[in-house]
mmCIF file of C-alpha atoms in Angstrom:
data_model
loop_
_atom_site.group_PDB
_atom_site.id
_atom_site.type_symbol
_atom_site.label_atom_id
_atom_site.label_comp_id
_atom_site.label_asym_id
_atom_site.label_seq_id
_atom_site.Cartn_x
_atom_site.Cartn_y
_atom_site.Cartn_z
ATOM 1 C CA UNK A 88 -5.583 0.062 8.113
ATOM 2 C CA UNK A 89 -2.357 -1.327 9.498
ATOM 3 C CA UNK A 90 0.986 -0.716 7.795
ATOM 4 C CA UNK A 91 4.075 -2.741 8.739
ATOM 5 C CA UNK A 92 7.450 -1.598 7.439
ATOM 6 C CA UNK A 93 9.682 -4.541 6.502
ATOM 7 C CA UNK A 94 12.423 -2.482 4.867
ATOM 8 C CA UNK A 95 12.831 1.184 4.020
ATOM 9 C CA UNK A 96 16.356 1.865 2.757
ATOM 10 C CA UNK A 97 17.595 2.260 -0.789
ATOM 11 C CA UNK A 98 20.212 0.354 -2.759
ATOM 12 C CA UNK A 99 21.905 -2.524 -0.945
ATOM 13 C CA UNK A 100 20.992 -4.458 2.214
ATOM 14 C CA UNK A 101 23.139 -4.015 5.297
ATOM 15 C CA UNK A 102 23.288 -5.768 8.657
ATOM 16 C CA UNK A 103 20.826 -3.334 10.201
ATOM 17 C CA UNK A 104 18.840 -2.133 7.166
ATOM 18 C CA UNK A 105 16.724 -3.756 4.472
ATOM 19 C CA UNK A 106 15.603 -2.555 1.030
ATOM 20 C CA UNK A 107 12.027 -1.522 0.429
ATOM 21 C CA UNK A 108 9.095 -3.721 1.389
ATOM 22 C CA UNK A 109 5.969 -3.238 3.443
ATOM 23 C CA UNK A 110 2.681 -4.909 4.301
ATOM 24 C CA UNK A 111 -0.699 -3.157 4.280
ATOM 25 C CA UNK A 112 -3.623 -4.784 6.069
ATOM 26 C CA UNK A 113 -6.901 -3.355 4.801
ATOM 27 C CA UNK A 114 -10.426 -4.785 4.942
ATOM 28 C CA UNK A 115 -9.224 -8.367 5.569
ATOM 29 C CA UNK A 116 -6.627 -8.168 2.791
ATOM 30 C CA UNK A 117 -2.889 -8.420 3.353
ATOM 31 C CA UNK A 118 -1.146 -6.620 0.490
ATOM 32 C CA UNK A 119 2.625 -6.910 0.072
ATOM 33 C CA UNK A 120 4.080 -3.735 -1.439
ATOM 34 C CA UNK A 121 7.488 -4.150 -3.083
ATOM 35 C CA UNK A 122 9.727 -7.065 -2.208
ATOM 36 C CA UNK A 123 13.404 -6.234 -1.743
ATOM 37 C CA UNK A 124 15.979 -8.728 -0.505
ATOM 38 C CA UNK A 125 15.218 -10.115 2.945
ATOM 39 C CA UNK A 126 11.471 -9.613 2.683
ATOM 40 C CA UNK A 127 10.492 -13.160 3.641
ATOM 41 C CA UNK A 128 12.765 -13.075 6.685
ATOM 42 C CA UNK A 129 11.110 -9.842 7.810
ATOM 43 C CA UNK A 130 7.666 -11.313 7.152
ATOM 44 C CA UNK A 131 8.521 -14.083 9.605
ATOM 45 C CA UNK A 132 10.047 -11.664 12.092
ATOM 46 C CA UNK A 133 6.850 -9.600 12.041
ATOM 47 C CA UNK A 134 4.622 -12.711 12.201
ATOM 48 C CA UNK A 135 2.835 -12.057 8.912
ATOM 49 C CA UNK A 136 1.119 -15.216 7.697
ATOM 50 C CA UNK A 137 2.446 -16.186 4.277
ATOM 51 C CA UNK A 138 -0.824 -17.888 3.358
ATOM 52 C CA UNK A 139 -2.761 -14.639 3.669
ATOM 53 C CA UNK A 140 -0.652 -12.853 1.039
ATOM 54 C CA UNK A 141 -2.616 -13.131 -2.190
ATOM 55 C CA UNK A 142 -1.666 -9.857 -3.902
ATOM 56 C CA UNK A 143 1.833 -8.387 -4.376
ATOM 57 C CA UNK A 144 2.451 -4.937 -5.852
ATOM 58 C CA UNK A 145 5.866 -4.178 -7.401
ATOM 59 C CA UNK A 146 6.600 -0.533 -8.191
ATOM 60 C CA UNK A 147 9.479 -1.011 -10.645
ATOM 61 C CA UNK A 148 12.266 -3.316 -11.724
ATOM 62 C CA UNK A 149 15.196 -1.960 -9.768
ATOM 63 C CA UNK A 150 16.592 -4.755 -7.633
ATOM 64 C CA UNK A 151 16.074 -3.146 -4.250
ATOM 65 C CA UNK A 152 12.338 -3.352 -4.910
ATOM 66 C CA UNK A 153 11.901 -6.872 -6.292
ATOM 67 C CA UNK A 154 14.983 -9.084 -5.794
ATOM 68 C CA UNK A 155 13.237 -10.786 -2.881
ATOM 69 C CA UNK A 156 10.270 -11.832 -5.002
ATOM 70 C CA UNK A 157 11.654 -15.006 -6.584
ATOM 71 C CA UNK A 158 12.743 -16.255 -3.160
ATOM 72 C CA UNK A 159 9.305 -15.637 -1.687
ATOM 73 C CA UNK A 160 7.598 -17.339 -4.636
ATOM 74 C CA UNK A 161 9.906 -20.339 -4.198
ATOM 75 C CA UNK A 162 9.213 -20.517 -0.475
ATOM 76 C CA UNK A 163 5.479 -20.504 -1.144
ATOM 77 C CA UNK A 164 6.087 -23.524 -3.403
ATOM 78 C CA UNK A 165 8.070 -25.359 -0.715
ATOM 79 C CA UNK A 166 5.241 -24.691 1.732
ATOM 80 C CA UNK A 167 2.870 -26.447 -0.730
ATOM 81 C CA UNK A 168 0.812 -23.351 -1.303
ATOM 82 C CA UNK A 169 -2.329 -23.924 -3.364
ATOM 83 C CA UNK A 170 -3.913 -20.457 -3.358
ATOM 84 C CA UNK A 171 -3.534 -18.241 -6.439
ATOM 85 C CA UNK A 172 -0.949 -15.454 -6.183
ATOM 86 C CA UNK A 173 -1.572 -12.195 -8.079
ATOM 87 C CA UNK A 174 1.436 -10.011 -8.871
ATOM 88 C CA UNK A 175 1.024 -6.464 -10.208
ATOM 89 C CA UNK A 176 4.069 -4.798 -11.730
ATOM 90 C CA UNK A 177 5.774 -3.415 -14.839
ATOM 91 C CA UNK A 178 5.948 -5.311 -18.089
ATOM 92 C CA UNK A 179 9.031 -7.527 -17.939
ATOM 93 C CA UNK A 180 8.412 -8.736 -14.404
ATOM 94 C CA UNK A 181 6.757 -11.927 -15.624
ATOM 95 C CA UNK A 182 9.687 -12.670 -17.925
ATOM 96 C CA UNK A 183 12.235 -12.069 -15.149
ATOM 97 C CA UNK A 184 10.466 -14.380 -12.691
ATOM 98 C CA UNK A 185 9.399 -17.163 -15.044
ATOM 99 C CA UNK A 186 12.903 -17.437 -16.550
ATOM 100 C CA UNK A 187 14.308 -18.215 -13.115
ATOM 101 C CA UNK A 188 11.579 -20.761 -12.468
ATOM 102 C CA UNK A 189 12.191 -22.340 -15.890
ATOM 103 C CA UNK A 190 15.965 -22.600 -15.541
ATOM 104 C CA UNK A 191 15.632 -24.086 -12.072
ATOM 105 C CA UNK A 192 12.815 -26.407 -13.146
ATOM 106 C CA UNK A 193 10.946 -25.057 -10.143
ATOM 107 C CA UNK A 194 7.476 -24.286 -11.459
ATOM 108 C CA UNK A 195 4.988 -23.419 -8.781
ATOM 109 C CA UNK A 196 2.279 -25.844 -7.712
ATOM 110 C CA UNK A 197 -0.096 -22.875 -7.390
ATOM 111 C CA UNK A 198 -1.316 -20.446 -10.032
ATOM 112 C CA UNK A 199 0.958 -17.448 -10.521
ATOM 113 C CA UNK A 200 -1.021 -14.623 -12.144
ATOM 114 C CA UNK A 201 0.868 -11.588 -13.448
ATOM 115 C CA UNK A 202 -0.869 -8.270 -14.110
ATOM 116 C CA UNK A 203 1.723 -6.386 -16.137
ATOM 117 C CA UNK A 204 1.437 -2.602 -16.222
ATOM 118 C CA UNK A 205 2.350 -0.294 -19.093
ATOM 119 C CA UNK A 206 0.070 2.744 -18.797
ATOM 120 C CA UNK A 207 1.506 6.141 -17.962
ATOM 121 C CA UNK A 208 -1.906 7.257 -16.707
ATOM 122 C CA UNK A 209 -3.415 6.341 -13.342
ATOM 123 C CA UNK A 210 -5.556 3.219 -13.681
ATOM 124 C CA UNK A 211 -7.510 0.871 -11.427
ATOM 125 C CA UNK A 212 -5.663 -2.450 -11.128
ATOM 126 C CA UNK A 213 -7.604 -4.152 -8.321
ATOM 127 C CA UNK A 214 -11.137 -3.786 -7.023
ATOM 128 C CA UNK A 215 -13.580 -5.735 -4.900
ATOM 129 C CA UNK A 216 -16.604 -4.697 -2.839
ATOM 130 C CA UNK A 217 -14.471 -3.100 -0.105
ATOM 131 C CA UNK A 218 -11.164 -1.939 -1.603
ATOM 132 C CA UNK A 219 -9.901 -0.206 -4.734
ATOM 133 C CA UNK A 220 -6.254 0.033 -5.831
ATOM 134 C CA UNK A 221 -5.030 2.384 -8.548
ATOM 135 C CA UNK A 222 -1.601 3.236 -9.884
ATOM 136 C CA UNK A 223 0.266 6.478 -9.215
ATOM 137 C CA UNK A 224 2.532 7.136 -12.240
ATOM 138 C CA UNK A 225 5.906 8.279 -10.907
ATOM 139 C CA UNK A 226 8.970 9.973 -12.411
ATOM 140 C CA UNK A 227 12.004 7.708 -12.165
ATOM 141 C CA UNK A 228 14.819 6.415 -14.381
ATOM 142 C CA UNK A 229 12.664 3.496 -15.523
ATOM 143 C CA UNK A 230 8.917 2.888 -15.716
ATOM 144 C CA UNK A 231 7.612 3.159 -12.149
ATOM 145 C CA UNK A 232 4.263 3.251 -10.394
ATOM 146 C CA UNK A 233 3.210 4.014 -6.876
ATOM 147 C CA UNK A 234 -0.087 2.650 -5.587
ATOM 148 C CA UNK A 235 -3.136 4.240 -3.967
ATOM 149 C CA UNK A 236 -5.111 1.919 -1.700
ATOM 150 C CA UNK A 237 -8.637 3.160 -0.982
ATOM 151 C CA UNK A 238 -11.385 1.834 1.227
ATOM 152 C CA UNK A 239 -14.840 1.974 -0.302
ATOM 153 C CA UNK A 240 -17.704 3.592 1.564
ATOM 154 C CA UNK A 241 -19.007 1.035 4.053
ATOM 155 C CA UNK A 242 -22.520 0.230 5.212
ATOM 156 C CA UNK A 243 -24.550 2.559 7.393
ATOM 157 C CA UNK A 244 -24.483 1.920 11.138
ATOM 158 C CA UNK A 245 -27.578 0.976 13.089
ATOM 159 C CA UNK A 246 -28.665 3.311 15.862
ATOM 160 C CA UNK A 247 -29.817 0.319 17.859
ATOM 161 C CA UNK A 248 -31.907 2.274 20.357
ATOM 162 C CA UNK A 249 -33.740 4.062 17.544
ATOM 163 C CA UNK A 250 -34.222 0.760 15.719
ATOM 164 C CA UNK A 251 -35.736 -0.912 18.791
ATOM 165 C CA UNK A 252 -37.975 2.051 19.525
ATOM 166 C CA UNK A 253 -39.212 1.971 15.926
ATOM 167 C CA UNK A 254 -40.295 -1.694 16.287
ATOM 168 C CA UNK A 255 -38.303 -2.887 13.283
ATOM 169 C CA UNK A 256 -37.964 -6.629 12.868
ATOM 170 C CA UNK A 257 -34.405 -7.962 12.954
ATOM 171 C CA UNK A 258 -34.944 -9.398 9.472
ATOM 172 C CA UNK A 259 -34.739 -5.853 8.091
ATOM 173 C CA UNK A 260 -31.470 -4.862 9.774
ATOM 174 C CA UNK A 261 -29.465 -5.784 6.695
ATOM 175 C CA UNK A 262 -31.670 -3.571 4.526
ATOM 176 C CA UNK A 263 -31.177 -0.691 6.935
ATOM 177 C CA UNK A 264 -27.391 -1.041 6.744
ATOM 178 C CA UNK A 265 -27.664 -0.897 2.971
ATOM 179 C CA UNK A 266 -29.526 2.411 3.193
ATOM 180 C CA UNK A 267 -33.098 1.336 2.479
ATOM 181 C CA UNK A 268 -36.250 2.573 4.190
ATOM 182 C CA UNK A 269 -38.197 -0.321 5.779
ATOM 183 C CA UNK A 270 -41.656 -1.043 7.165
ATOM 184 C CA UNK A 271 -41.897 -1.774 10.883
ATOM 185 C CA UNK A 272 -44.029 -4.379 12.639
ATOM 186 C CA UNK A 273 -46.954 -1.953 12.691
ATOM 187 C CA UNK A 274 -46.854 -1.395 8.935
ATOM 188 C CA UNK A 275 -45.345 2.086 9.230
ATOM 189 C CA UNK A 276 -42.625 3.110 6.774
ATOM 190 C CA UNK A 277 -39.466 4.073 8.689
ATOM 191 C CA UNK A 278 -37.058 6.458 7.021
ATOM 192 C CA UNK A 279 -33.520 5.100 7.018
ATOM 193 C CA UNK A 280 -31.913 8.318 8.221
ATOM 194 C CA UNK A 281 -33.984 8.237 11.438
ATOM 195 C CA UNK A 282 -32.591 4.905 12.647
ATOM 196 C CA UNK A 283 -29.069 4.725 11.158
ATOM 197 C CA UNK A 284 -25.845 6.704 11.256
ATOM 198 C CA UNK A 285 -23.370 7.634 8.546
ATOM 199 C CA UNK A 286 -20.679 5.001 7.821
ATOM 200 C CA UNK A 287 -17.072 5.627 8.750
ATOM 201 C CA UNK A 288 -15.176 7.906 6.381
ATOM 202 C CA UNK A 289 -13.194 5.697 3.959
ATOM 203 C CA UNK A 290 -9.424 5.859 4.443
ATOM 204 C CA UNK A 291 -6.687 5.837 1.836
ATOM 205 C CA UNK A 292 -2.973 5.082 1.717
ATOM 206 C CA UNK A 293 -0.712 6.423 -1.024
ATOM 207 C CA UNK A 294 2.592 4.659 -1.630
ATOM 208 C CA UNK A 295 5.112 6.594 -3.697
ATOM 209 C CA UNK A 296 8.350 4.703 -4.120
ATOM 210 C CA UNK A 297 11.307 5.918 -6.189
ATOM 211 C CA UNK A 298 10.478 9.218 -7.857
ATOM 212 C CA UNK A 299 11.829 12.640 -8.584
ATOM 213 C CA UNK A 300 9.757 15.567 -7.386
ATOM 214 C CA UNK A 301 6.645 15.725 -9.555
ATOM 215 C CA UNK A 302 3.379 17.534 -8.988
ATOM 216 C CA UNK A 303 1.614 15.383 -11.577
ATOM 217 C CA UNK A 304 0.762 12.943 -8.776
ATOM 218 C CA UNK A 305 -1.159 15.519 -6.751
ATOM 219 C CA UNK A 306 -4.620 14.848 -8.245
ATOM 220 C CA UNK A 307 -4.259 11.115 -7.516
ATOM 221 C CA UNK A 308 -3.033 11.363 -3.920
ATOM 222 C CA UNK A 309 -5.005 14.454 -2.876
ATOM 223 C CA UNK A 310 -6.231 14.273 0.742
ATOM 224 C CA UNK A 311 -4.929 10.750 1.290
ATOM 225 C CA UNK A 312 -5.002 9.839 4.973
ATOM 226 C CA UNK A 313 -1.402 8.652 4.835
ATOM 227 C CA UNK A 314 1.290 9.222 2.220
ATOM 228 C CA UNK A 315 4.522 7.242 2.045
ATOM 229 C CA UNK A 316 6.936 9.215 -0.102
ATOM 230 C CA UNK A 317 10.541 8.386 -0.801
ATOM 231 C CA UNK A 318 13.138 10.730 0.664
ATOM 232 C CA UNK A 319 16.480 9.392 -0.479
ATOM 233 C CA UNK A 320 18.477 12.540 0.276
ATOM 234 C CA UNK A 321 18.866 15.255 2.866
ATOM 235 C CA UNK A 322 19.108 18.846 1.718
ATOM 236 C CA UNK A 323 22.924 18.812 1.667
ATOM 237 C CA UNK A 324 22.757 16.194 -1.077
ATOM 238 C CA UNK A 325 19.645 17.551 -2.826
ATOM 239 C CA UNK A 326 21.708 18.243 -5.943
ATOM 240 C CA UNK A 327 21.738 14.466 -6.505
ATOM 241 C CA UNK A 328 17.951 14.237 -6.680
ATOM 242 C CA UNK A 329 17.439 15.248 -10.298
ATOM 243 C CA UNK A 330 20.186 13.125 -11.943
ATOM 244 C CA UNK A 331 19.152 10.035 -9.973
ATOM 245 C CA UNK A 332 15.423 10.802 -10.206
ATOM 246 C CA UNK A 333 14.943 10.639 -6.452
ATOM 247 C CA UNK A 334 13.542 13.085 -3.882
ATOM 248 C CA UNK A 335 14.785 14.886 -0.810
ATOM 249 C CA UNK A 336 12.953 15.022 2.513
ATOM 250 C CA UNK A 337 11.927 18.611 1.852
ATOM 251 C CA UNK A 338 10.584 17.728 -1.591
ATOM 252 C CA UNK A 339 8.538 14.868 -0.104
ATOM 253 C CA UNK A 340 7.148 17.261 2.505
ATOM 254 C CA UNK A 341 6.270 19.785 -0.193
ATOM 255 C CA UNK A 342 4.245 17.142 -2.036
ATOM 256 C CA UNK A 343 2.491 16.193 1.223
ATOM 257 C CA UNK A 344 1.597 19.825 1.892
ATOM 258 C CA UNK A 345 0.305 20.507 -1.614
ATOM 259 C CA UNK A 346 -1.702 17.266 -1.640
ATOM 260 C CA UNK A 347 -3.168 18.107 1.788
ATOM 261 C CA UNK A 348 -2.565 14.602 3.108
ATOM 262 C CA UNK A 349 -3.061 13.688 6.745
ATOM 263 C CA UNK A 350 0.298 12.139 7.574
ATOM 264 C CA UNK A 351 3.586 11.831 5.693
ATOM 265 C CA UNK A 352 5.819 8.793 6.185
ATOM 266 C CA UNK A 353 9.365 9.183 4.888
ATOM 267 C CA UNK A 354 11.487 6.277 3.651
ATOM 268 C CA UNK A 355 13.923 4.944 1.030
ATOM 269 C CA UNK A 356 16.830 6.605 2.811
ATOM 270 C CA UNK A 357 20.226 6.489 1.165
ATOM 271 C CA UNK A 358 22.551 4.163 3.084
ATOM 272 C CA UNK A 359 25.091 6.999 3.236
ATOM 273 C CA UNK A 360 23.210 8.292 6.305
ATOM 274 C CA UNK A 361 23.744 6.616 9.670
ATOM 275 C CA UNK A 362 21.194 8.800 11.473
ATOM 276 C CA UNK A 363 17.774 9.213 9.862
ATOM 277 C CA UNK A 364 16.385 11.688 12.407
ATOM 278 C CA UNK A 365 17.501 14.595 10.219
ATOM 279 C CA UNK A 366 15.006 13.520 7.547
ATOM 280 C CA UNK A 367 12.133 14.235 9.909
ATOM 281 C CA UNK A 368 13.653 17.505 11.078
ATOM 282 C CA UNK A 369 14.045 18.812 7.549
ATOM 283 C CA UNK A 370 10.596 17.669 6.397
ATOM 284 C CA UNK A 371 8.891 19.295 9.385
ATOM 285 C CA UNK A 372 10.094 22.707 8.226
ATOM 286 C CA UNK A 373 7.527 22.330 5.420
ATOM 287 C CA UNK A 374 4.896 19.858 6.684
ATOM 288 C CA UNK A 375 4.070 19.252 10.332
ATOM 289 C CA UNK A 376 2.746 15.699 10.570
ATOM 290 C CA UNK A 377 5.811 13.625 9.627
ATOM 291 C CA UNK A 378 6.763 10.073 10.599
ATOM 292 C CA UNK A 379 9.856 8.026 9.784
ATOM 293 C CA UNK A 380 9.653 4.548 8.315
ATOM 294 C CA UNK A 381 11.807 2.058 10.202
ATOM 295 C CA UNK A 382 12.035 -1.710 9.832
ATOM 296 C CA UNK A 383 9.512 -3.380 12.125
ATOM 297 C CA UNK A 384 7.599 -0.161 12.762
ATOM 298 C CA UNK A 385 3.808 -0.418 12.610
ATOM 299 C CA UNK A 386 1.418 2.388 11.740
ATOM 300 C CA UNK A 387 -2.305 2.091 12.443
ATOM 301 C CA UNK A 388 -4.727 4.586 10.906
#
């Protein structure tokens, strides 16, 4: 997996900060997660190919998470896009986008497919043979979901020396990768486990945008390889977390520790802070493996 941060601050854009947006590359997919103002500029800056974006996930309908979407959709139209675009987000997103297209008489020349979400329970919203995406119901001022991106268990790996020594015809290699026993050139049945190795352990990425501290998400994100969790406030402003339904760095770290994730990435910093290094310092008092989201920063895992 490769995660590129396009924006990671809350509220309004500034000269040197952008609202939330990020790109996850997983199993030949490029998923756009949230789409704050300036997203398409940052996509260009980070050399992400627009044509490869086929699925966009919007966590909720606060502007700093989706005000860049109509601009991106319009740019796709100007670039004569033909490929379908799937957008997953709260009910109301379709109305907000299509009204703007209607009033501007700017209907897309490609199919725009909305998958509107209403469930307060975790549900699978995308699945193919390699990847599964499910919602993470969050606790915010309006209906909000995070998203869990999971690789599926891949094929077994050939132990090529063992395969050659077993005199197995190349025509059966595909069967071996799929886990089947096969017959070699001498008519002997070869057990799969003797000539293959276990597939790589599937990885997962949990994205938790705006949310107050809530342990209800723990069963969904448990043991995720990487967790992005909002951390709008430092401890000195933690009293603002509950009324605004946001989290502090320490609260994000507490969730990471209880969920036993591999790495915690902090983001969605309030623009009141000029120096974000304190977020990492505070979080590390609870959870050791902490990274800071920053625009243009790339994480590979």
